[in-house]
PDB file of C-alpha atoms in Angstrom:
ATOM      1  CA  MET A   1     -36.984  76.033 -13.552  1.00 92.00           C
ATOM      2  CA  LYS A   2     -36.554  72.353 -12.753  1.00 98.00           C
ATOM      3  CA  VAL A   3     -32.940  71.245 -13.001  1.00 98.00           C
ATOM      4  CA  GLY A   4     -31.811  67.644 -12.838  1.00 98.00           C
ATOM      5  CA  LEU A   5     -28.432  67.300 -11.124  1.00 98.00           C
ATOM      6  CA  PHE A   6     -26.229  64.824 -12.974  1.00 98.00           C
ATOM      7  CA  ILE A   7     -23.200  63.729 -10.951  1.00 97.00           C
ATOM      8  CA  PRO A   8     -20.604  61.533 -12.732  1.00 94.00           C
ATOM      9  CA  CYS A   9     -19.815  58.261 -11.005  1.00 92.00           C
ATOM     10  CA  TYR A  10     -16.201  59.148 -10.152  1.00 91.00           C
ATOM     11  CA  VAL A  11     -17.313  62.459  -8.617  1.00 95.00           C
ATOM     12  CA  ASP A  12     -19.905  60.614  -6.559  1.00 95.00           C
ATOM     13  CA  GLN A  13     -17.334  58.114  -5.300  1.00 93.00           C
ATOM     14  CA  PHE A  14     -14.193  60.233  -4.858  1.00 95.00           C
ATOM     15  CA  TYR A  15     -15.180  63.920  -4.813  1.00 97.00           C
ATOM     16  CA  PRO A  16     -18.680  64.237  -3.319  1.00 97.00           C
ATOM     17  CA  LYS A  17     -17.953  67.817  -2.215  1.00 97.00           C
ATOM     18  CA  VAL A  18     -17.970  68.826  -5.888  1.00 98.00           C
ATOM     19  CA  GLY A  19     -21.507  67.497  -6.249  1.00 97.00           C
ATOM     20  CA  ILE A  20     -22.617  69.293  -3.084  1.00 98.00           C
ATOM     21  CA  ALA A  21     -21.046  72.563  -4.260  1.00 98.00           C
ATOM     22  CA  THR A  22     -22.819  72.245  -7.614  1.00 98.00           C
ATOM     23  CA  LEU A  23     -26.175  71.681  -5.893  1.00 98.00           C
ATOM     24  CA  GLN A  24     -25.723  74.638  -3.550  1.00 97.00           C
ATOM     25  CA  LEU A  25     -24.582  76.912  -6.367  1.00 97.00           C
ATOM     26  CA  LEU A  26     -27.617  76.112  -8.512  1.00 98.00           C
ATOM     27  CA  GLU A  27     -29.965  76.642  -5.578  1.00 98.00           C
ATOM     28  CA  LYS A  28     -28.375  80.025  -4.828  1.00 96.00           C
ATOM     29  CA  PHE A  29     -29.528  81.173  -8.251  1.00 96.00           C
ATOM     30  CA  GLY A  30     -33.097  80.018  -7.772  1.00 96.00           C
ATOM     31  CA  CYS A  31     -33.084  76.631  -9.475  1.00 98.00           C
ATOM     32  CA  LYS A  32     -35.352  73.898  -8.183  1.00 98.00           C
ATOM     33  CA  VAL A  33     -32.921  71.000  -8.226  1.00 98.00           C
ATOM     34  CA  GLY A  34     -33.753  67.299  -8.292  1.00 98.00           C
ATOM     35  CA  PHE A  35     -31.289  64.460  -7.882  1.00 98.00           C
ATOM     36  CA  PRO A  36     -32.434  61.067  -9.217  1.00 97.00           C
ATOM     37  CA  LEU A  37     -31.018  58.578  -6.719  1.00 96.00           C
ATOM     38  CA  ASN A  38     -30.700  55.657  -9.140  1.00 95.00           C
ATOM     39  CA  GLN A  39     -28.526  57.464 -11.699  1.00 95.00           C
ATOM     40  CA  THR A  40     -25.367  55.645 -12.723  1.00 91.00           C
ATOM     41  CA  CYS A  41     -22.472  56.002 -15.170  1.00 91.00           C
ATOM     42  CA  CYS A  42     -23.331  57.862 -18.374  1.00 91.00           C
ATOM     43  CA  GLY A  43     -21.639  55.172 -20.461  1.00 88.00           C
ATOM     44  CA  GLN A  44     -18.676  57.223 -21.654  1.00 88.00           C
ATOM     45  CA  PRO A  45     -15.934  54.710 -20.636  1.00 84.00           C
ATOM     46  CA  MET A  46     -17.520  51.988 -22.753  1.00 85.00           C
ATOM     47  CA  ALA A  47     -18.003  54.286 -25.738  1.00 82.00           C
ATOM     48  CA  ASN A  48     -14.443  55.627 -25.543  1.00 78.00           C
ATOM     49  CA  SER A  49     -13.106  52.078 -25.528  1.00 80.00           C
ATOM     50  CA  GLY A  50     -15.020  51.057 -28.662  1.00 84.00           C
ATOM     51  CA  PHE A  51     -17.936  49.346 -26.925  1.00 84.00           C
ATOM     52  CA  GLU A  52     -20.670  51.949 -27.268  1.00 84.00           C
ATOM     53  CA  HIS A  53     -23.224  49.200 -27.882  1.00 84.00           C
ATOM     54  CA  LEU A  54     -22.719  48.148 -24.245  1.00 82.00           C
ATOM     55  CA  SER A  55     -23.865  51.556 -22.998  1.00 85.00           C
ATOM     56  CA  GLN A  56     -27.479  51.205 -24.156  1.00 91.00           C
ATOM     57  CA  ASP A  57     -28.761  50.386 -20.674  1.00 93.00           C
ATOM     58  CA  CYS A  58     -26.983  53.503 -19.379  1.00 94.00           C
ATOM     59  CA  ASN A  59     -28.779  55.563 -22.024  1.00 95.00           C
ATOM     60  CA  ARG A  60     -32.173  54.121 -21.156  1.00 96.00           C
ATOM     61  CA  LEU A  61     -31.666  54.768 -17.457  1.00 96.00           C
ATOM     62  CA  PHE A  62     -30.481  58.329 -18.076  1.00 96.00           C
ATOM     63  CA  ILE A  63     -33.588  59.084 -20.134  1.00 97.00           C
ATOM     64  CA  GLN A  64     -35.778  57.515 -17.489  1.00 96.00           C
ATOM     65  CA  ASN A  65     -34.145  59.611 -14.765  1.00 97.00           C
ATOM     66  CA  PHE A  66     -33.906  62.997 -16.450  1.00 98.00           C
ATOM     67  CA  ALA A  67     -36.538  63.318 -19.213  1.00 95.00           C
ATOM     68  CA  GLU A  68     -38.903  65.304 -16.970  1.00 95.00           C
ATOM     69  CA  TYR A  69     -36.482  68.154 -16.198  1.00 98.00           C
ATOM     70  CA  ASP A  70     -36.207  71.499 -17.979  1.00 98.00           C
ATOM     71  CA  TYR A  71     -32.414  71.234 -17.873  1.00 98.00           C
ATOM     72  CA  VAL A  72     -29.819  68.688 -16.804  1.00 98.00           C
ATOM     73  CA  VAL A  73     -26.590  70.098 -15.331  1.00 98.00           C
ATOM     74  CA  GLY A  74     -23.371  68.289 -14.499  1.00 97.00           C
ATOM     75  CA  PRO A  75     -19.987  69.493 -13.172  1.00 97.00           C
ATOM     76  CA  THR A  76     -17.972  67.784 -15.909  1.00 93.00           C
ATOM     77  CA  GLY A  77     -17.370  68.602 -19.546  1.00 93.00           C
ATOM     78  CA  SER A  78     -16.438  65.120 -20.754  1.00 93.00           C
ATOM     79  CA  CYS A  79     -19.545  63.315 -19.512  1.00 95.00           C
ATOM     80  CA  VAL A  80     -21.811  66.141 -20.660  1.00 96.00           C
ATOM     81  CA  LEU A  81     -20.247  66.094 -24.134  1.00 95.00           C
ATOM     82  CA  HIS A  82     -20.708  62.328 -24.322  1.00 94.00           C
ATOM     83  CA  LEU A  83     -24.404  62.679 -23.532  1.00 96.00           C
ATOM     84  CA  LYS A  84     -24.875  65.530 -25.999  1.00 96.00           C
ATOM     85  CA  GLU A  85     -23.367  63.454 -28.806  1.00 94.00           C
ATOM     86  CA  HIS A  86     -24.190  59.855 -27.946  1.00 94.00           C
ATOM     87  CA  LEU A  87     -27.456  59.707 -26.001  1.00 95.00           C
ATOM     88  CA  HIS A  88     -29.750  57.526 -28.108  1.00 94.00           C
ATOM     89  CA  ASP A  89     -32.500  54.988 -27.550  1.00 94.00           C
ATOM     90  CA  GLU A  90     -34.310  53.392 -30.469  1.00 91.00           C
ATOM     91  CA  LYS A  91     -37.437  52.939 -28.327  1.00 93.00           C
ATOM     92  CA  ARG A  92     -37.459  56.533 -26.997  1.00 95.00           C
ATOM     93  CA  GLU A  93     -35.434  58.422 -29.602  1.00 96.00           C
ATOM     94  CA  ALA A  94     -37.635  61.524 -29.562  1.00 95.00           C
ATOM     95  CA  GLU A  95     -37.087  61.884 -25.820  1.00 96.00           C
ATOM     96  CA  ALA A  96     -33.371  61.210 -26.238  1.00 96.00           C
ATOM     97  CA  THR A  97     -33.102  63.907 -28.906  1.00 97.00           C
ATOM     98  CA  ALA A  98     -34.897  66.451 -26.727  1.00 97.00           C
ATOM     99  CA  LEU A  99     -32.783  65.543 -23.702  1.00 97.00           C
ATOM    100  CA  ARG A 100     -29.498  65.913 -25.585  1.00 97.00           C
ATOM    101  CA  GLY A 101     -30.360  69.572 -26.102  1.00 97.00           C
ATOM    102  CA  LYS A 102     -31.084  70.125 -22.424  1.00 98.00           C
ATOM    103  CA  VAL A 103     -27.810  68.783 -20.973  1.00 98.00           C
ATOM    104  CA  TYR A 104     -25.345  71.455 -19.853  1.00 98.00           C
ATOM    105  CA  GLU A 105     -21.935  71.618 -18.239  1.00 98.00           C
ATOM    106  CA  LEU A 106     -22.078  73.768 -15.086  1.00 98.00           C
ATOM    107  CA  CYS A 107     -20.084  76.799 -16.306  1.00 98.00           C
ATOM    108  CA  GLU A 108     -21.951  76.748 -19.603  1.00 97.00           C
ATOM    109  CA  PHE A 109     -25.260  76.722 -17.745  1.00 98.00           C
ATOM    110  CA  LEU A 110     -24.263  79.566 -15.414  1.00 98.00           C
ATOM    111  CA  THR A 111     -23.120  81.839 -18.253  1.00 98.00           C
ATOM    112  CA  ASP A 112     -25.492  80.944 -21.088  1.00 97.00           C
ATOM    113  CA  VAL A 113     -28.759  80.081 -19.318  1.00 98.00           C
ATOM    114  CA  LEU A 114     -28.671  81.794 -15.913  1.00 98.00           C
ATOM    115  CA  GLN A 115     -26.420  84.598 -17.220  1.00 97.00           C
ATOM    116  CA  VAL A 116     -24.696  85.010 -13.863  1.00 97.00           C
ATOM    117  CA  LYS A 117     -23.043  88.418 -13.498  1.00 94.00           C
ATOM    118  CA  ASN A 118     -22.555  88.760  -9.751  1.00 92.00           C
ATOM    119  CA  LEU A 119     -21.092  85.901  -7.739  1.00 92.00           C
ATOM    120  CA  GLN A 120     -20.861  86.293  -3.986  1.00 90.00           C
ATOM    121  CA  ALA A 121     -17.651  84.346  -3.465  1.00 96.00           C
ATOM    122  CA  SER A 122     -14.132  84.966  -2.250  1.00 97.00           C
ATOM    123  CA  PHE A 123     -10.962  82.965  -2.902  1.00 98.00           C
ATOM    124  CA  PRO A 124      -7.804  85.027  -2.220  1.00 98.00           C
ATOM    125  CA  HIS A 125      -5.287  82.805  -3.986  1.00 98.00           C
ATOM    126  CA  ARG A 126      -3.236  82.521  -7.171  1.00 98.00           C
ATOM    127  CA  VAL A 127      -5.144  80.062  -9.335  1.00 98.00           C
ATOM    128  CA  GLY A 128      -4.223  78.295 -12.550  1.00 98.00           C
ATOM    129  CA  PHE A 129      -7.165  77.233 -14.716  1.00 97.00           C
ATOM    130  CA  HIS A 130      -6.872  73.981 -16.652  1.00 97.00           C
ATOM    131  CA  GLN A 131      -9.043  74.038 -19.753  1.00 94.00           C
ATOM    132  CA  SER A 132     -10.034  70.441 -20.413  1.00 94.00           C
ATOM    133  CA  CYS A 133     -10.093  69.263 -24.020  1.00 93.00           C
ATOM    134  CA  HIS A 134     -13.706  68.084 -23.990  1.00 91.00           C
ATOM    135  CA  GLY A 135     -14.934  71.377 -22.593  1.00 93.00           C
ATOM    136  CA  GLN A 136     -12.924  73.532 -24.947  1.00 93.00           C
ATOM    137  CA  ARG A 137     -13.002  71.637 -28.220  1.00 92.00           C
ATOM    138  CA  GLY A 138     -16.262  69.793 -27.735  1.00 93.00           C
ATOM    139  CA  LEU A 139     -18.492  72.165 -25.788  1.00 95.00           C
ATOM    140  CA  GLY A 140     -16.894  75.443 -26.819  1.00 94.00           C
ATOM    141  CA  LEU A 141     -16.334  76.695 -23.281  1.00 95.00           C
ATOM    142  CA  SER A 142     -13.324  78.710 -24.431  1.00 94.00           C
ATOM    143  CA  GLN A 143     -11.528  79.699 -27.609  1.00 92.00           C
ATOM    144  CA  MET A 144      -8.783  77.449 -28.978  1.00 90.00           C
ATOM    145  CA  SER A 145      -5.419  79.198 -28.988  1.00 86.00           C
ATOM    146  CA  GLU A 146      -4.471  78.003 -32.469  1.00 84.00           C
ATOM    147  CA  LEU A 147      -7.349  79.929 -34.043  1.00 87.00           C
ATOM    148  CA  MET A 148      -6.934  83.527 -35.164  1.00 87.00           C
ATOM    149  CA  ALA A 149     -10.085  84.550 -33.343  1.00 89.00           C
ATOM    150  CA  GLU A 150     -11.170  86.648 -30.386  1.00 90.00           C
ATOM    151  CA  PRO A 151     -10.277  84.807 -27.147  1.00 89.00           C
ATOM    152  CA  PHE A 152     -13.002  83.980 -24.632  1.00 91.00           C
ATOM    153  CA  SER A 153     -13.492  81.651 -21.694  1.00 95.00           C
ATOM    154  CA  LYS A 154     -16.772  81.012 -19.915  1.00 97.00           C
ATOM    155  CA  PRO A 155     -15.096  79.555 -16.783  1.00 97.00           C
ATOM    156  CA  ALA A 156     -12.676  82.503 -16.646  1.00 96.00           C
ATOM    157  CA  GLN A 157     -15.636  84.875 -16.998  1.00 96.00           C
ATOM    158  CA  LEU A 158     -17.090  83.353 -13.835  1.00 98.00           C
ATOM    159  CA  LEU A 159     -13.801  83.186 -11.942  1.00 98.00           C
ATOM    160  CA  ALA A 160     -13.254  86.888 -12.635  1.00 97.00           C
ATOM    161  CA  GLN A 161     -16.258  87.566 -10.399  1.00 97.00           C
ATOM    162  CA  VAL A 162     -14.634  85.865  -7.387  1.00 98.00           C
ATOM    163  CA  GLN A 163     -13.154  88.363  -4.952  1.00 97.00           C
ATOM    164  CA  GLY A 164      -9.431  88.104  -4.308  1.00 97.00           C
ATOM    165  CA  LEU A 165      -8.816  85.407  -6.925  1.00 98.00           C
ATOM    166  CA  GLU A 166      -5.817  85.979  -9.176  1.00 98.00           C
ATOM    167  CA  LEU A 167      -6.075  83.934 -12.350  1.00 97.00           C
ATOM    168  CA  ILE A 168      -2.480  83.362 -13.424  1.00 97.00           C
ATOM    169  CA  PRO A 169      -1.399  83.274 -17.083  1.00 95.00           C
ATOM    170  CA  LEU A 170      -0.116  79.931 -18.348  1.00 96.00           C
ATOM    171  CA  THR A 171       2.572  79.402 -20.950  1.00 95.00           C
ATOM    172  CA  ARG A 172       0.392  76.913 -22.847  1.00 93.00           C
ATOM    173  CA  THR A 173      -3.211  77.845 -22.141  1.00 90.00           C
ATOM    174  CA  ASP A 174      -4.980  74.834 -23.618  1.00 90.00           C
ATOM    175  CA  GLU A 175      -2.514  71.964 -23.433  1.00 94.00           C
ATOM    176  CA  CYS A 176      -3.986  68.513 -22.693  1.00 95.00           C
ATOM    177  CA  CYS A 177      -3.237  67.053 -19.257  1.00 95.00           C
ATOM    178  CA  GLY A 178      -2.964  63.523 -20.682  1.00 94.00           C
ATOM    179  CA  PHE A 179      -5.786  61.911 -18.699  1.00 92.00           C
ATOM    180  CA  GLY A 180      -8.191  61.074 -21.501  1.00 86.00           C
ATOM    181  CA  GLY A 181     -10.165  58.531 -19.464  1.00 81.00           C
ATOM    182  CA  THR A 182      -9.185  55.071 -20.643  1.00 82.00           C
ATOM    183  CA  PHE A 183      -6.173  56.593 -22.450  1.00 86.00           C
ATOM    184  CA  SER A 184      -4.463  56.954 -19.064  1.00 85.00           C
ATOM    185  CA  VAL A 185      -4.844  53.196 -18.580  1.00 82.00           C
ATOM    186  CA  MET A 186      -3.874  52.042 -22.066  1.00 86.00           C
ATOM    187  CA  GLU A 187      -1.028  54.562 -22.525  1.00 90.00           C
ATOM    188  CA  GLU A 188       0.080  55.106 -18.941  1.00 92.00           C
ATOM    189  CA  ALA A 189       3.616  56.390 -19.620  1.00 95.00           C
ATOM    190  CA  VAL A 190       2.496  58.944 -22.209  1.00 96.00           C
ATOM    191  CA  SER A 191      -0.375  60.041 -19.982  1.00 94.00           C
ATOM    192  CA  VAL A 192       1.914  60.594 -16.984  1.00 95.00           C
ATOM    193  CA  LYS A 193       4.459  62.589 -19.021  1.00 97.00           C
ATOM    194  CA  MET A 194       1.718  64.825 -20.406  1.00 96.00           C
ATOM    195  CA  GLY A 195       0.335  65.303 -16.899  1.00 96.00           C
ATOM    196  CA  LYS A 196       3.743  66.246 -15.515  1.00 97.00           C
ATOM    197  CA  ASP A 197       4.204  68.810 -18.283  1.00 97.00           C
ATOM    198  CA  ARG A 198       0.783  70.300 -17.603  1.00 97.00           C
ATOM    199  CA  VAL A 199       1.415  70.525 -13.852  1.00 98.00           C
ATOM    200  CA  ALA A 200       4.867  72.048 -14.438  1.00 98.00           C
ATOM    201  CA  ASP A 201       3.299  74.929 -16.381  1.00 98.00           C
ATOM    202  CA  HIS A 202       1.086  75.806 -13.417  1.00 98.00           C
ATOM    203  CA  LEU A 203       3.943  75.510 -10.948  1.00 98.00           C
ATOM    204  CA  HIS A 204       6.295  77.589 -13.090  1.00 97.00           C
ATOM    205  CA  ASN A 205       3.752  80.416 -13.182  1.00 98.00           C
ATOM    206  CA  GLY A 206       3.198  80.397  -9.421  1.00 98.00           C
ATOM    207  CA  ALA A 207      -0.146  78.678  -8.933  1.00 98.00           C
ATOM    208  CA  GLU A 208      -1.285  77.934  -5.379  1.00 98.00           C
ATOM    209  CA  PHE A 209      -4.310  76.035  -6.692  1.00 98.00           C
ATOM    210  CA  ILE A 210      -5.208  74.380  -9.980  1.00 98.00           C
ATOM    211  CA  THR A 211      -8.864  74.473 -10.916  1.00 98.00           C
ATOM    212  CA  GLY A 212     -10.923  73.249 -13.843  1.00 97.00           C
ATOM    213  CA  ALA A 213     -14.380  72.186 -14.962  1.00 95.00           C
ATOM    214  CA  ASP A 214     -13.526  68.475 -15.293  1.00 95.00           C
ATOM    215  CA  MET A 215     -12.709  66.653 -12.062  1.00 94.00           C
ATOM    216  CA  SER A 216     -11.229  63.750 -14.020  1.00 93.00           C
ATOM    217  CA  CYS A 217      -8.411  65.961 -15.339  1.00 96.00           C
ATOM    218  CA  LEU A 218      -7.925  67.455 -11.888  1.00 97.00           C
ATOM    219  CA  MET A 219      -7.783  63.965 -10.368  1.00 95.00           C
ATOM    220  CA  HIS A 220      -5.013  63.050 -12.805  1.00 96.00           C
ATOM    221  CA  MET A 221      -2.989  66.139 -11.937  1.00 97.00           C
ATOM    222  CA  GLU A 222      -3.692  65.741  -8.226  1.00 97.00           C
ATOM    223  CA  GLY A 223      -2.024  62.327  -8.294  1.00 96.00           C
ATOM    224  CA  ILE A 224       1.073  63.818  -9.929  1.00 97.00           C
ATOM    225  CA  LEU A 225       1.199  66.660  -7.402  1.00 98.00           C
ATOM    226  CA  ARG A 226       0.887  64.296  -4.453  1.00 97.00           C
ATOM    227  CA  ARG A 227       3.568  61.951  -5.705  1.00 96.00           C
ATOM    228  CA  SER A 228       5.984  64.841  -6.137  1.00 96.00           C
ATOM    229  CA  GLY A 229       5.265  66.170  -2.648  1.00 97.00           C
ATOM    230  CA  SER A 230       3.910  69.493  -3.952  1.00 97.00           C
ATOM    231  CA  LYS A 231       1.785  71.682  -1.691  1.00 96.00           C
ATOM    232  CA  VAL A 232      -0.266  72.915  -4.649  1.00 98.00           C
ATOM    233  CA  GLN A 233      -3.866  71.692  -4.442  1.00 97.00           C
ATOM    234  CA  VAL A 234      -6.579  71.030  -6.990  1.00 98.00           C
ATOM    235  CA  VAL A 235     -10.111  72.306  -6.522  1.00 98.00           C
ATOM    236  CA  HIS A 236     -13.088  72.096  -8.860  1.00 98.00           C
ATOM    237  CA  VAL A 237     -14.402  75.383 -10.231  1.00 98.00           C
ATOM    238  CA  ALA A 238     -17.799  74.699  -8.602  1.00 98.00           C
ATOM    239  CA  GLU A 239     -16.196  74.771  -5.158  1.00 98.00           C
ATOM    240  CA  ILE A 240     -14.566  78.145  -5.819  1.00 98.00           C
ATOM    241  CA  LEU A 241     -17.719  79.685  -7.299  1.00 98.00           C
ATOM    242  CA  ASN A 242     -19.738  78.390  -4.354  1.00 97.00           C
ATOM    243  CA  GLY A 243     -17.345  79.981  -1.892  1.00 90.00           C
ATOM    244  CA  ILE A 244     -15.987  76.605  -0.693  1.00 72.00           C
TER     245      ILE A 244
END
C-alpha cells in the first residue's frame, strides 16, 4: 500500500526524530511510504483561533500533496483530527471528502489497518502514557474513564508488545495536560498549572519516561520537567515502538 507520511510542522522543526521513527516503523511493516516535500502546516492553529477561513490554502496544498495515496499517516492525534473534521475545498470537495477518510493517526493505523500483533522492540523502563484529549475524545484511541464501558487503549495495546516496558498506572488516566495549542498562549497560567498537575501524576507513580501519541502535549510537559530539574524524559510512542 502507498502511505503518505504527514509530519506536523512543529515535529518537523523541533522533533525530527519522531518523523524518522514513524517512517522507519511504517516501512518495517511493508508500507511504501512517500513524503511530499512541500507539505506545510495543516491549518489547525488558525482554525482553533477562530480563523478557519484563513486555512483554505493549507487545505488545498494538503489535497494536492496527499490525494494520490491509499492512506495518510501522521504521528499526532490533534492534527489528524483537524484534517478528518475540517479538510474541505469547494473546488475539489470530492477529493477532500475521500481524503478525510484516509487520514490516520499512527497508533490507529498500526492497530486498525495493519493489525500489528508482534512488535520487535525493547524498552526496559517504567513508562507513563499520556492520553491526549484529541486522540481519546476525538479519534477514539482509548476509552474515556467517565463512561461505564469496557476500557481499551490502542496505544497501550501496542506498548504491551514492547519487551521490558512497564506501563505504570496513573491516578487520573485521561486528565488534560493543559497544552491545547493556542490555549497555552492565551491562558498561560491555567495551562502551566494543568501541565504541572499532569506531570506530578506521572512522577508520583514512578515514571522514568512519559510517552504519548501527540508530541505537542509531550513538548508542553517536557518544558515543565526541564524547568523543575527533573530527570524524567519524554519520548514519542513512535520512538518506543520503533526501538529508538
